[in-house]
XYZ file of C-alpha atoms in Angstrom:
491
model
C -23.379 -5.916 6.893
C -20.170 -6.016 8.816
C -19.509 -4.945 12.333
C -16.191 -4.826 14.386
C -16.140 -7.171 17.119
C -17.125 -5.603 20.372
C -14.064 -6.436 23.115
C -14.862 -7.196 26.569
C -11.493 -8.072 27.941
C -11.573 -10.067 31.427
C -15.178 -9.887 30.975
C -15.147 -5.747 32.089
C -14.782 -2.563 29.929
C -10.265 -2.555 30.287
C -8.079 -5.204 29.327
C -7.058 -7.050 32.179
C -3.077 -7.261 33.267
C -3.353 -11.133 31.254
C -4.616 -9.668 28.781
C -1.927 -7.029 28.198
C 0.878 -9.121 29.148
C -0.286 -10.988 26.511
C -0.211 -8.509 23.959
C 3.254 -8.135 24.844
C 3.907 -11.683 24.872
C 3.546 -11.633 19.938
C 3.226 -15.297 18.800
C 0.774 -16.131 21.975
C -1.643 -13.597 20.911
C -0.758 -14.548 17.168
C -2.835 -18.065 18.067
C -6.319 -16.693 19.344
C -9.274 -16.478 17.318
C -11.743 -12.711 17.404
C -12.611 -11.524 14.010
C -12.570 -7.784 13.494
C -15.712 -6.956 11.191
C -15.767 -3.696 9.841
C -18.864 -1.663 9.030
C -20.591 -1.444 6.194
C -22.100 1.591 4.692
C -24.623 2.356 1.643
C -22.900 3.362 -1.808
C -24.613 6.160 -4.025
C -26.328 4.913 -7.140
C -23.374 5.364 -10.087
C -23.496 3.391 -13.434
C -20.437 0.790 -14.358
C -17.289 2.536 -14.790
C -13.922 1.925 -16.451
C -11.556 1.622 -13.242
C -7.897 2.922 -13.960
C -6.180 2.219 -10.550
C -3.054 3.960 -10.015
C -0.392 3.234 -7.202
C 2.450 4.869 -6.827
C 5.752 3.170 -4.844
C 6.411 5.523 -1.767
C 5.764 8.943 -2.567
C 5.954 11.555 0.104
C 2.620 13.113 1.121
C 3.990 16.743 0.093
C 6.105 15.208 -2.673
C 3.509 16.642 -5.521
C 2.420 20.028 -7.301
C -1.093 19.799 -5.355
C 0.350 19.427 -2.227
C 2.573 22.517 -2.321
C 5.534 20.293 -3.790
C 8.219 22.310 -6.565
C 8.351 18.823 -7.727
C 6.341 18.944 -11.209
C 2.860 16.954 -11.040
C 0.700 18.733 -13.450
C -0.899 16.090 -14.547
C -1.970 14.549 -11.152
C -2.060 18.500 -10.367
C -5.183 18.549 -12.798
C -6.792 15.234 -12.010
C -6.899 16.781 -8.207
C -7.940 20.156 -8.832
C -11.218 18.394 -10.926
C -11.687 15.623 -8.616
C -10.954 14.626 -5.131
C -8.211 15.122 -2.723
C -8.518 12.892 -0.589
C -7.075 14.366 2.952
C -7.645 10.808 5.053
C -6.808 8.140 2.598
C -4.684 5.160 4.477
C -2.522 2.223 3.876
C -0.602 -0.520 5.440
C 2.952 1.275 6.220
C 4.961 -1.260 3.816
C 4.341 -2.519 0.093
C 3.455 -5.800 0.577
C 0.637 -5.245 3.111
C -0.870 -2.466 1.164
C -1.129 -4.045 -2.297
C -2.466 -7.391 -0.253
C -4.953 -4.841 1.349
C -5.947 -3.554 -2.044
C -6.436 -7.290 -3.198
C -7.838 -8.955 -0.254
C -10.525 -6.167 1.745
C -8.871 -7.409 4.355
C -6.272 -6.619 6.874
C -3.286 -8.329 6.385
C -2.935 -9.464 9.618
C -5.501 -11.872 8.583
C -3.522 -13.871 6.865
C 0.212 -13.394 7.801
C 1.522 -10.490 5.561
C 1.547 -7.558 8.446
C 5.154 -7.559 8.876
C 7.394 -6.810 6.440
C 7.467 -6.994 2.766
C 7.974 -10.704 0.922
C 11.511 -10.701 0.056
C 13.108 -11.707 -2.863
C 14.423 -15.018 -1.480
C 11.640 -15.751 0.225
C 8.706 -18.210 -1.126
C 5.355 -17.390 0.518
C 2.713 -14.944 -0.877
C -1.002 -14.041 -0.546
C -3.045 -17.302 0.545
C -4.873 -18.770 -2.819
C -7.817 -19.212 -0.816
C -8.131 -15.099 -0.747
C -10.787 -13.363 -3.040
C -9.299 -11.049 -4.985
C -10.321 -7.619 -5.959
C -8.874 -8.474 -9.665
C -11.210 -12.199 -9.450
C -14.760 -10.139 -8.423
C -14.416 -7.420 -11.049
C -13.491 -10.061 -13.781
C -16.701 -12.410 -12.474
C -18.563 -9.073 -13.544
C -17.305 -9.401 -16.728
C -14.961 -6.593 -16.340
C -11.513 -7.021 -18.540
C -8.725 -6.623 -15.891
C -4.967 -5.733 -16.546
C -1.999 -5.147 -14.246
C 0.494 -3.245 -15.406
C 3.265 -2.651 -13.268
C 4.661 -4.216 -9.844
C 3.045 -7.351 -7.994
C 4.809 -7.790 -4.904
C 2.073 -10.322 -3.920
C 4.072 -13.537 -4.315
C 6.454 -14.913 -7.348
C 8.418 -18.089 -6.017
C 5.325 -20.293 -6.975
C 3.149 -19.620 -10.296
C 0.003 -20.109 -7.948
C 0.573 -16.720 -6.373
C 0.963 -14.788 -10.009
C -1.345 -12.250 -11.137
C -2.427 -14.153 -14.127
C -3.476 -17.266 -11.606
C -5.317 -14.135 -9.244
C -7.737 -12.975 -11.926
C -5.942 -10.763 -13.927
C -6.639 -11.254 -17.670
C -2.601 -9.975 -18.795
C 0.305 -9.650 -16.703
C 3.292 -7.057 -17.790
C 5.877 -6.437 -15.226
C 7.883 -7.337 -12.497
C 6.580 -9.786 -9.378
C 8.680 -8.831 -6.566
C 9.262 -5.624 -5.179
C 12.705 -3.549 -5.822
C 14.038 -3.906 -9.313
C 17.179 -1.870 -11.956
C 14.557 0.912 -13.590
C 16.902 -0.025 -16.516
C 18.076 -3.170 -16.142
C 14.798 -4.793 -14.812
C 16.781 -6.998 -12.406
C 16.550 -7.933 -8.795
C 19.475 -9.525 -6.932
C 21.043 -9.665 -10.469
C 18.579 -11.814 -12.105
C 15.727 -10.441 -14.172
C 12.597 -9.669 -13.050
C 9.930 -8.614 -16.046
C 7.038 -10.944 -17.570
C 4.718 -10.851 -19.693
C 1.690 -12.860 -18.662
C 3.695 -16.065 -17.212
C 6.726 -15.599 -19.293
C 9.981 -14.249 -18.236
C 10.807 -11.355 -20.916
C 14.234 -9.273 -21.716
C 13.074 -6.229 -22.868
C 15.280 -2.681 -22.944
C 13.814 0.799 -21.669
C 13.037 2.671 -18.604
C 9.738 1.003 -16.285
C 7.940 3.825 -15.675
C 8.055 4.720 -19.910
C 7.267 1.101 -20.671
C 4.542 0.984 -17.902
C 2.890 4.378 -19.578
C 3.759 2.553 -23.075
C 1.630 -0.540 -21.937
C -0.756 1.496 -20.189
C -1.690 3.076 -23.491
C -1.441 0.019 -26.137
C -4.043 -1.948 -23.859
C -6.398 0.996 -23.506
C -6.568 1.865 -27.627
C -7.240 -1.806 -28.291
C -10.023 -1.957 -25.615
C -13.418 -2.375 -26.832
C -15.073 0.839 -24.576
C -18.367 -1.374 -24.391
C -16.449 -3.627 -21.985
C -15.640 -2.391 -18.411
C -11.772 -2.162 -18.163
C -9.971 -2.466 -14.235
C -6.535 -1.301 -15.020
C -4.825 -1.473 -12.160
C -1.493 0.674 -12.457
C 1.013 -0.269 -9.662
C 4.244 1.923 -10.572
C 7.856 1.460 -9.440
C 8.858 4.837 -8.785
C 9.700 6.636 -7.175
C 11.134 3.316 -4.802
C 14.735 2.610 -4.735
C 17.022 3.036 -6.385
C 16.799 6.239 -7.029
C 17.278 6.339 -11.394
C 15.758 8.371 -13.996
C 16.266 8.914 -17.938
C 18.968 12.076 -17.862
C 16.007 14.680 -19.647
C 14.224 14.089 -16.369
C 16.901 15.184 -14.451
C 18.150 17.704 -16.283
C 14.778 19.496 -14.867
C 15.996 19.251 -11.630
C 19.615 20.562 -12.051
C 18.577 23.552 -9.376
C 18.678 20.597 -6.738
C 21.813 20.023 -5.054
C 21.312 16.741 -3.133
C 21.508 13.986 -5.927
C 19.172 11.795 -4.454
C 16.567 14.080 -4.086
C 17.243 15.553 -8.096
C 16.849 11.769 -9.333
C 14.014 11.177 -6.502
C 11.720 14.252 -8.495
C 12.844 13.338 -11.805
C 10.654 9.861 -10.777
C 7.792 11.705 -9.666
C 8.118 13.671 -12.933
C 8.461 10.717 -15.333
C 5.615 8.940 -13.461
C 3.185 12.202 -14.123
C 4.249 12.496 -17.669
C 3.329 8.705 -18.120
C -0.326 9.612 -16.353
C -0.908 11.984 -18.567
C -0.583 10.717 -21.718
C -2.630 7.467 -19.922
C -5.325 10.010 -19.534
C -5.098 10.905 -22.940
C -5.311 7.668 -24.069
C -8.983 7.554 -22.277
C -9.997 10.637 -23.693
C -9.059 8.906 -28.028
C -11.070 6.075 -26.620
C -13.902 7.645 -25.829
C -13.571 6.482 -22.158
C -12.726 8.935 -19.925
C -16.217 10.375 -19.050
C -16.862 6.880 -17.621
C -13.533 6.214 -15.948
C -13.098 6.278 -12.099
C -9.438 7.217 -11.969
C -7.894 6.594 -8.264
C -4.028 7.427 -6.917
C -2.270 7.143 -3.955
C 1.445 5.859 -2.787
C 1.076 2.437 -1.710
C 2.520 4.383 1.928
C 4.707 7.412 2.906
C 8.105 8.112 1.813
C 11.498 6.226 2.670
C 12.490 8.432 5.957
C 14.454 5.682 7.088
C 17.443 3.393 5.853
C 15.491 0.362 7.360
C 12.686 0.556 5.283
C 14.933 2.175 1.612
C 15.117 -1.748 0.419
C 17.418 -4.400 -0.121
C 20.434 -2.740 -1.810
C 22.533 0.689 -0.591
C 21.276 4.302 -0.696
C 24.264 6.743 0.247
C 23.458 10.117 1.686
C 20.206 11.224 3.028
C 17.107 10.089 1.920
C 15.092 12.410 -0.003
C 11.175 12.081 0.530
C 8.833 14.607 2.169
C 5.931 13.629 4.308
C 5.039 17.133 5.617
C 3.277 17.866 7.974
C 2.712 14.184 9.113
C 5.383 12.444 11.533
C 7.791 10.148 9.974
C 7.545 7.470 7.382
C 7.486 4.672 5.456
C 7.398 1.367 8.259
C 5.907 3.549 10.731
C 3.038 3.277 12.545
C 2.948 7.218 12.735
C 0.481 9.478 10.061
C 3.639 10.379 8.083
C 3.806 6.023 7.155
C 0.330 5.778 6.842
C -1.938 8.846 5.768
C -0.720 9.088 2.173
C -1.106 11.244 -0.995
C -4.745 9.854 -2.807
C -7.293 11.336 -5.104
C -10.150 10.334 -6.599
C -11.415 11.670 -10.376
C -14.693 10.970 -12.312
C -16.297 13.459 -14.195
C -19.523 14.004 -12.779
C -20.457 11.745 -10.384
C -16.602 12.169 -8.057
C -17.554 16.233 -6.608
C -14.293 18.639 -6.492
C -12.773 19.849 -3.888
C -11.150 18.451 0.091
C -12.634 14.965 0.949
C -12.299 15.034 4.780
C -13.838 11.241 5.377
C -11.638 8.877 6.838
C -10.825 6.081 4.122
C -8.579 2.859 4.164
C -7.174 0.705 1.475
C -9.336 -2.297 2.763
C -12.054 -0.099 1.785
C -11.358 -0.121 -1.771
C -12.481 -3.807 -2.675
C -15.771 -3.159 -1.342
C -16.334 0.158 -2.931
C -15.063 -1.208 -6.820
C -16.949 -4.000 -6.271
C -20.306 -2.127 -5.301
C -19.932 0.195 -8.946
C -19.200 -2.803 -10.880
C -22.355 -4.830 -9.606
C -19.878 -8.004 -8.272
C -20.894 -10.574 -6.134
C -18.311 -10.845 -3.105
C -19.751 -14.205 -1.766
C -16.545 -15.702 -2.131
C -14.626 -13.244 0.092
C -14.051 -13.918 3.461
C -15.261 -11.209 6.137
C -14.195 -8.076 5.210
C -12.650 -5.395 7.006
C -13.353 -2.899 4.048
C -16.622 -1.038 3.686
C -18.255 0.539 1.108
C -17.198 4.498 1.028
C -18.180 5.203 -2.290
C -20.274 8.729 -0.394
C -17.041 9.922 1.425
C -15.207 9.321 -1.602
C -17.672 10.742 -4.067
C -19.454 13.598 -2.161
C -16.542 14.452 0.719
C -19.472 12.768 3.270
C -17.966 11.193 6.785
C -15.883 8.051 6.153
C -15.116 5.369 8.837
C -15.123 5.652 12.312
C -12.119 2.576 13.049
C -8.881 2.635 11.285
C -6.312 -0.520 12.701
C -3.404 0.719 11.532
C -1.465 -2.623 11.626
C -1.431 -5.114 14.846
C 1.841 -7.852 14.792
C 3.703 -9.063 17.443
C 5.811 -6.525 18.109
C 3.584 -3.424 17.639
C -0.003 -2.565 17.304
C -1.885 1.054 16.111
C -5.818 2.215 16.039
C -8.015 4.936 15.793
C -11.333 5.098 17.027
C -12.841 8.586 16.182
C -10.299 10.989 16.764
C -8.243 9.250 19.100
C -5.233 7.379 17.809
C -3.312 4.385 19.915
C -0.236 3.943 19.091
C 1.425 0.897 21.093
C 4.618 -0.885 20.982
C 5.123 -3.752 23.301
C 8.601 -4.604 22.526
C 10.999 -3.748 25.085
C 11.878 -1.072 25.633
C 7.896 -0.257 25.307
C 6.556 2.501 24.660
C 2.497 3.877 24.448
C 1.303 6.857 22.582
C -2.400 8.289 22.446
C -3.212 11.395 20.347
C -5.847 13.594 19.707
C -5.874 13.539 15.812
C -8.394 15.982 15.246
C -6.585 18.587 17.561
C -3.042 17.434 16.288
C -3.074 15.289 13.280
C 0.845 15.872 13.580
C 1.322 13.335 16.446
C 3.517 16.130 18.468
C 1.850 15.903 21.707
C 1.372 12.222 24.133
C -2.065 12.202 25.867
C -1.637 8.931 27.065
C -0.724 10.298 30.851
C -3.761 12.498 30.744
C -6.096 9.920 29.666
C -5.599 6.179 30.883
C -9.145 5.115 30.460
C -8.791 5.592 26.815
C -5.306 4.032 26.333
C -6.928 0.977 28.288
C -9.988 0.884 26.198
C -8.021 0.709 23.044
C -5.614 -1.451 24.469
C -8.189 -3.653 24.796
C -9.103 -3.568 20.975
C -5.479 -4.026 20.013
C -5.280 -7.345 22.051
C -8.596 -8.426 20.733
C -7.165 -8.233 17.216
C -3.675 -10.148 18.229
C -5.874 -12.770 19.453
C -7.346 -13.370 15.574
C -3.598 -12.537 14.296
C -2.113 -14.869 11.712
C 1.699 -15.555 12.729
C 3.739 -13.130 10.456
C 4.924 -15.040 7.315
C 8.124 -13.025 7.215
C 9.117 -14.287 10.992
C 8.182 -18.361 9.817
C 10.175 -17.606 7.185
C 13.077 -16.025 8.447
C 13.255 -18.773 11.423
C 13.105 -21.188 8.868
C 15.916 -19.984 6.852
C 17.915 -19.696 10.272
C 17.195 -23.128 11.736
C 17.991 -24.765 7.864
C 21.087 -23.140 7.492
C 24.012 -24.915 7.392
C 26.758 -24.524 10.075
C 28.899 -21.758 9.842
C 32.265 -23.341 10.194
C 35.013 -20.334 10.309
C 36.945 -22.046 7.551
C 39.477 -19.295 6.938
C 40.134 -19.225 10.878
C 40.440 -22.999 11.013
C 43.109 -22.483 7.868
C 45.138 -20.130 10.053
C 45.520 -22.673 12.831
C 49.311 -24.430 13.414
C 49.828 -26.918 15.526
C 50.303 -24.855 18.539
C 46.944 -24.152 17.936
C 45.761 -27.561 19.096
């Protein structure tokens, strides 16, 4: 079993002023070792299902039918209404953390993916000493497929999903591609297994299309993990013209072609669904979604290419977005549907996307002796039966920023200048709209504490090696068209 690491900072309940100056000071507290353990917790008895494990590429919280959206969902619209909505369902506030979170059972500040996502000229990816999620289910002799977006590494073969565990491969390995064209930074982006493939159509369609073809040639006596990892509704924002067309009563553009994603993306569930149902699967298929985190509320965090006018994604009622530390980055659309053993109706428990490994791996039977310590734990009851999830949640801790809960307080703490600390109540306002951090220092010490004790295991942020790297190797930047302009006066 797994247990967070108690902190006793300057050997007293509060951090002492070294101690916080040193959470301030990033890269020192990157270099310390204290592991964070999380809890464990017993799983309910359930027999070995087919997994289909969808994620969808920042949706807004509100942006679907069961959350009150007039965006059309009806097909995750009936997956929620018979299965679980899961109210407390978290992620990392970027891609790449997330999906490595998914993977790993593990923070990623473990291992140098908390900040940031990997970008497309960049070469690092998840460490090959990881266990993956995709590696235990196929030791259990579970057939396991991605379809859809990697985002886990793609300038070295070692970091592919066909080297991770994953029996086939379709899709694209970094993270913002064309829809049509299947091209990032003008080159193409779209394998098959380990081989680069031209190929014409829309992703989501092809995704659905794939989806479908690997599910009616499945032999139903084998367990299937399919994990699903769509592209929309991310930048940028492009949809087939019929899905559009349902959203001509939408004057901002962005926002028509944003739905029309979320639209194409249901349509492509459903007939994924359906495709269980000919195979005689579904009964026995766990089906999970969520948004791998909240909606694009800022340019910052919209990608590497241009998005003109506002940005179109709804994470009401939760505070801001995507790259945030705040609920509205974080606390994400999920749901959980399994005929018969996953109960209908709110699930209220606290959950995390580290949690997921742990949880798969415990209906499957696999052996995680190979993983390192996990932050996940089992929540298989507060998924299944709406019983009390976690107690911890660490939001994300890098050098800049850090964010917990404990219970129903949430830290929220960034030590950049000019800083700035943030406690709430999340139970009384889940909304973030009120500081408590005046009216209760004790607490905001006591969690500072926690957040320094996890910077002192911190792995130094890949994307901040890599971006110093690229900096310190460049070559000099001689201002050759001002050197042409000089005359000899000049000299």
């Amino acid at each position: 079993m797994n247990h967070m690491a108690e902190y006793v900072p300057g050997g007293g309940g509060n951090p002492t002023r070294r101690d916080i100056l040193a959470g301030g000071a990033g890269f020192l507290a990157a270099i310390a070792g204290l592991s964070l353990l999380a809890p464990g917790a017993r799983a309910a008895p359930a027999p070995r299902p087919h997994i289909l494990y969808v994620v969808a590429d920042d949706v807004g919280f509100a942006d679907v039918g069961f959350r009150g959206s007039d965006i059309k969902t009806p097909n995750l619209d009936r997956l929620a209404e018979t299965g679980a909505r899961l109210d407390q369902f978290y992620t990392q506030p970027l891609c790449t953390p997330t999906r490595a979170a998914l993977m790993t059972g593990r923070y990623p500040f473990r291992y140098g993916l908390q900040t940031g996502v990997i970008p497309s000229g960049c070469s690092y990816g998840l460490a090959t000493d990881e266990y993956l999620l995709s590696q235990a289910l196929k030791s259990a002799d579970y057939r396991t497929a991605l379809v859809g977006k990697w985002h886990l590494g793609h300038a070295d073969k070692a970091f592919w999903p066909r080297q991770r565990g994953f029996d086939s491969f379709y899709g694209p390995l970094v993270g913002e591609i064309d829809h049509f064209k299947h091209e990032a930074q003008g080159k193409t982006d779209w394998y098959r297994d380990n081989s680069l493939l031209e190929e014409e159509g829309y992703d989501t369609e092809l995704f659905g299309a794939e989806a479908v073809r690997l599910i009616g040639g499945h032999d139903p006596k084998t367990p299937l993990f399919l994990y699903l990892a769509f592209t929309a509704p991310h930048t940028p924002y492009q949809a087939p013209q019929r899905y559009i067309d349902m959203y001509a009563h939408i004057e901002d553009p962005s926002r028509r072609t944003y739905a029309a994603m979320i639209t194409a993306m249901d349509e492509q569930i459903g007939k994924i669904v359906e495709a269980l149902h000919e195979r005689g699967m579904r009964e026995n298929t766990l089906i999970m979604f969520h948004s791998d985190n909240g909606g694009t509320r800022s340019k910052m965090f919209a990608g590497e290419g241009a998005v003109a006018g506002d940005l179109p994604p709804n994470n009401s009622p939760y505070r801001d977005g995507k790259g945030t530390l705040y609920e509205g980055g974080t606390r994400v659309v999920a749901l959980a549907n399994w005929p018969g053993h996953v109960s209908p109706g709110q699930a209220e428990g606290v959950m995390h996307v580290v949690d997921m490994l742990p949880t798969l791996a415990k209906l499957a039977g696999a052996d995680l002796a190979r993983s390192k310590p996990l932050d996940g734990m089992d929540v298989w009851s507060a998924l299944a039966t709406g019983k009390t999830g976690r107690g911890e949640v660490v939001y994300n801790v890098e050098p800049t920023q850090g964010a917990i809960r404990d219970g129903k307080w949430k830290l929220y703490w960034h030590v950049a200048l000019p800083p700035k600390i943030e406690l709430f109540d999340l139970d009384a306002d889940p909304f973030e709209k009120r500081d408590l951090s005046a009216e209760h220092p004790d607490k905001v010490a006591e969690l500072q504490g926690k957040v320094v004790a996890l910077a002192r295991s911190m792995a130094p942020p890949l994307f901040y090696v890599a971006a110093l790297k690229a900096t310190l190797a460049a070559p000099l930047a001689t201002p050759d068209a001002a050197l042409a302009d000089l005359g000899p006066a000049d000299d």
